[in-house]
């Protein structure tokens, strides 16, 4: 019963009108020849695959789930394997990968929109392919030539898929505690022994081989995070031709029964002297894994953005059709037994919240993709480095702010459906359950907030924050003499000043009490997330104002959504600023035994 | 794996220390002889039943769900029927019912705490009994002597259970659209024909008979809500002795597959000339149903309060046990591989949010129960009437504010568990799913907000709000010269003034644009909910301050939680006040077609 139509118009708006992506791509030698028709064609084909192949399997995957057959064998829901084969056949995994390894070399910008659509269609299914790209990035950076030769082309084609094996039963956030042991086989390989849990797509039947990226400890390695190394442990060892060879001794021990993403197998993985090879340097595994992790964190933001878009679309369709009650200002459809619930201000509040957060999420993730292309391909090293700093700054925001906003969006979408929202067949309750994991995995949202405030802002004395502030300032100065922009520029400037003051205050407080960072970090992330969205929404309003007379109603909607965002959502910062400033005392004074 | 221990200490605190319930009960002739030992004994026995009988079935009910066997037969999960038999055997259904019909005549205050515990244990199971009490209240008010004689004792004993049959596929909120037809049989009974959906406990095997309270239309009744009548339609018609007789033609057509409360059967009910009797006057069915509905709304608040308490308890236990990372201010358990996550400020923020909202919810619902006893039993008619006004005022707050806060609580509890929170066996993800319905049924939370602002505040020109304001004022004046209370009294007074100003502003705005009410109602309810909680938390702080030197650490925890509430949660009002004042324009200006 639910449906999904890719929001191509809004994607084009963000890429070409808001971010002027074509102009920038021309400055990147790798993409200078790319034309807009190619991008459009790829997007349309991706939209078709998402809505026609992946989306129809979403509800099936939820109901059927995965099956553990014992002896390490896991099968996926009906249709998943075939859809993955079509995905590989069409070349989607290779879209933005390097041509050196069989990739199509298209911009990350484009791949990012493809992943939004695929996540809108079916997060659980996409997760079989999702970590392959992160594994690809990790091997591109740290793999030996031999590793690249044997494994990268298979990851790029999608023939083989990747996983991240970090968590153990006693350690998730605190990886320093991990125990998996890697003994030297004396032939350049290692024998890994241990048990990993919560391994997404750890075992399945969609690809012919699975490449596990596993954190473990070498004999005699230092305790804690400084003794962690990263290993590549394939399910099947490659034979002399690089094809699937002998079965390795890494096996699924069971799969989890979860709140959602039932279509994806979350596995306990037992390693019994499984053969693996070091990726990067010994004891530097965490740094190598963080290349994969940062990519995955951006990916998690995309998961929630995708699902939220589908939730919004379906709630909107329901609201338009559902006749219930009359407008408080008099019947709007007097010929019908009742008005559409679109007449009720609070239904509109819910839908506009979904719309403003989803379109804001599309803008920030597209911007991050643009920054990634700039970081990868810009000829000027300084520009590349600056892009990298900005990506580091927005990564925790994309991971946490989007997944939190999407959870609100999915819940509001469910609420718009009334009682029907609670019933499985309408689909929306699945979105609430599926997207709930996104606030947890790849670093909980609490960890993201610590990353933003502690590592990304305070650790470099606010340099990254000032870098972003400079971009906002340039925009504000450009708009300073435009009366039609005052309603946006005023609050944006005020919030920017508050963030700057708050950051300084927290830096001072943290000098006398390290707990002040953790006490403020979550509200701080909400405030900074809103600053980025407020900047993007002001820019979107600017574009819309310029084209308001074009006759295209799209710009009317964009401007109205910007105004709604500023009127009804941005004021959350008044709350979060107070909460961020309220300090650690009320959190820390109560003895843990007295809770 | 999850566990539940009834919070008897906090219940006693709220009843006897905060609300001085024993003193008040002495002034009510019906309860003047009740002693505290009886209350304690009942609470302890109730706690035992909840944790030992109902709670162990909660996870089973979720996994197994109900089964529809065709031909209107529905069975409940393993153990549900037996637990219900024990519940009836122990006399729990009759606790606060009238002795005239076999009830024990104990205070609502006590029944209310019993229901908190039972909801903490197993909402889905309790719902088989839950609406019986609402049906009891409706029949007590509107039933004929004959109806009372035949049905009330069976409801009181729990031998028969009740349902509310309101919703039809095309109408939920807008009951004026309902179509179920009631034809006059000419013998004082009616033949009801139609289809009802979303009927909780509409069919099951736990009780020997089910009394359906059904909204329908008499022939020639006016259109809309003025043509709705209420009927009593039993599953089995009572025979001459009042025992179960012939099967009536009201049958379950199917059961819904839902996000949660799997253990409760949500039924489509088909009425095929089912025999029923009018309750109250023709065409005045909605007023009669509202007696039941208001009772049910208070009950829904109890459902979410109960589940949130269990979610909090389990998250707290997990956080105490889970060793992960080190305190930012230096290791607190250096002898262990890591510190308990209780050292992290953000984990404490999550747990204290759960604690403050749950204990606040316990205070407001216990106060409402005290008001109900006052309304039912106080010798002075003016006092009774005033209590009734206050109940009307807090009902939408208890329904919406508690269920929203509990959803946040359940989600934060899940988040405290990290990845384990997403896994079924830990139990907490079920609480998120189960309690999600509470924000929807018995009038969505959006409808509650309209009820509060439109009907409860603006409709009587703020009289009820001033009545409550007078209570707050009296407390504030009492505390005015107490420096130790300044941190609470200051913000409480400020918020009271804001609510008063905001209410006046909205009344003015609504005169020129009726949509201003729906545009402000949801944030308005959040603000007024916080005003009530701020008053209760200030009072709780007062009691705690007075007993801080008693040597009982309970008061330290209470005071710390009050301070946390004022520092970290109450500031939400800064956001919601802005949102409430931001008006209807940004919601209404966009054409529905352009969303």
mmCIF file of N, CA and C in Angstrom, chain A residues 8 62 69 157 161 217 357 385 459 491 505 526 529 586:
data_model
loop_
_atom_site.group_PDB
_atom_site.id
_atom_site.type_symbol
_atom_site.label_atom_id
_atom_site.label_comp_id
_atom_site.label_asym_id
_atom_site.label_seq_id
_atom_site.Cartn_x
_atom_site.Cartn_y
_atom_site.Cartn_z
ATOM 1 N N UNK A 8 12.996 13.917 -7.573
ATOM 2 C CA UNK A 8 14.030 14.371 -8.510
ATOM 3 C C UNK A 8 14.058 15.882 -8.661
ATOM 4 N N UNK A 62 10.484 -6.930 5.863
ATOM 5 C CA UNK A 62 10.118 -6.712 7.271
ATOM 6 C C UNK A 62 9.345 -7.895 7.821
ATOM 7 N N UNK A 69 20.057 -20.805 9.408
ATOM 8 C CA UNK A 69 19.817 -22.232 9.206
ATOM 9 C C UNK A 69 20.765 -23.119 9.999
ATOM 10 N N UNK A 157 32.618 -3.893 -8.362
ATOM 11 C CA UNK A 157 31.563 -4.493 -9.199
ATOM 12 C C UNK A 157 30.348 -4.890 -8.363
ATOM 13 N N UNK A 161 30.816 -8.329 -1.172
ATOM 14 C CA UNK A 161 30.376 -7.237 -0.302
ATOM 15 C C UNK A 161 31.276 -7.138 0.926
ATOM 16 N N UNK A 217 43.697 -7.792 17.969
ATOM 17 C CA UNK A 217 44.963 -7.451 18.625
ATOM 18 C C UNK A 217 46.061 -8.428 18.227
ATOM 19 N N UNK A 357 12.521 19.266 7.591
ATOM 20 C CA UNK A 357 13.678 18.464 8.009
ATOM 21 C C UNK A 357 14.207 17.611 6.866
ATOM 22 N N UNK A 385 42.091 20.516 1.274
ATOM 23 C CA UNK A 385 42.232 20.387 2.731
ATOM 24 C C UNK A 385 41.078 21.076 3.459
ATOM 25 N N UNK A 459 38.786 20.876 20.181
ATOM 26 C CA UNK A 459 40.123 20.321 20.013
ATOM 27 C C UNK A 459 41.008 21.165 19.101
ATOM 28 N N UNK A 491 17.647 36.233 12.187
ATOM 29 C CA UNK A 491 17.808 35.104 13.112
ATOM 30 C C UNK A 491 19.079 34.289 12.862
ATOM 31 N N UNK A 505 32.223 29.841 25.907
ATOM 32 C CA UNK A 505 31.844 29.552 27.295
ATOM 33 C C UNK A 505 32.167 28.105 27.660
ATOM 34 N N UNK A 526 22.433 19.948 18.748
ATOM 35 C CA UNK A 526 21.140 20.421 18.225
ATOM 36 C C UNK A 526 21.262 21.884 17.769
ATOM 37 N N UNK A 529 23.513 22.071 14.635
ATOM 38 C CA UNK A 529 22.747 21.494 13.522
ATOM 39 C C UNK A 529 21.752 22.512 12.975
ATOM 40 N N UNK A 586 23.678 19.624 37.758
ATOM 41 C CA UNK A 586 22.413 18.916 37.988
ATOM 42 C C UNK A 586 22.468 17.481 37.457
#
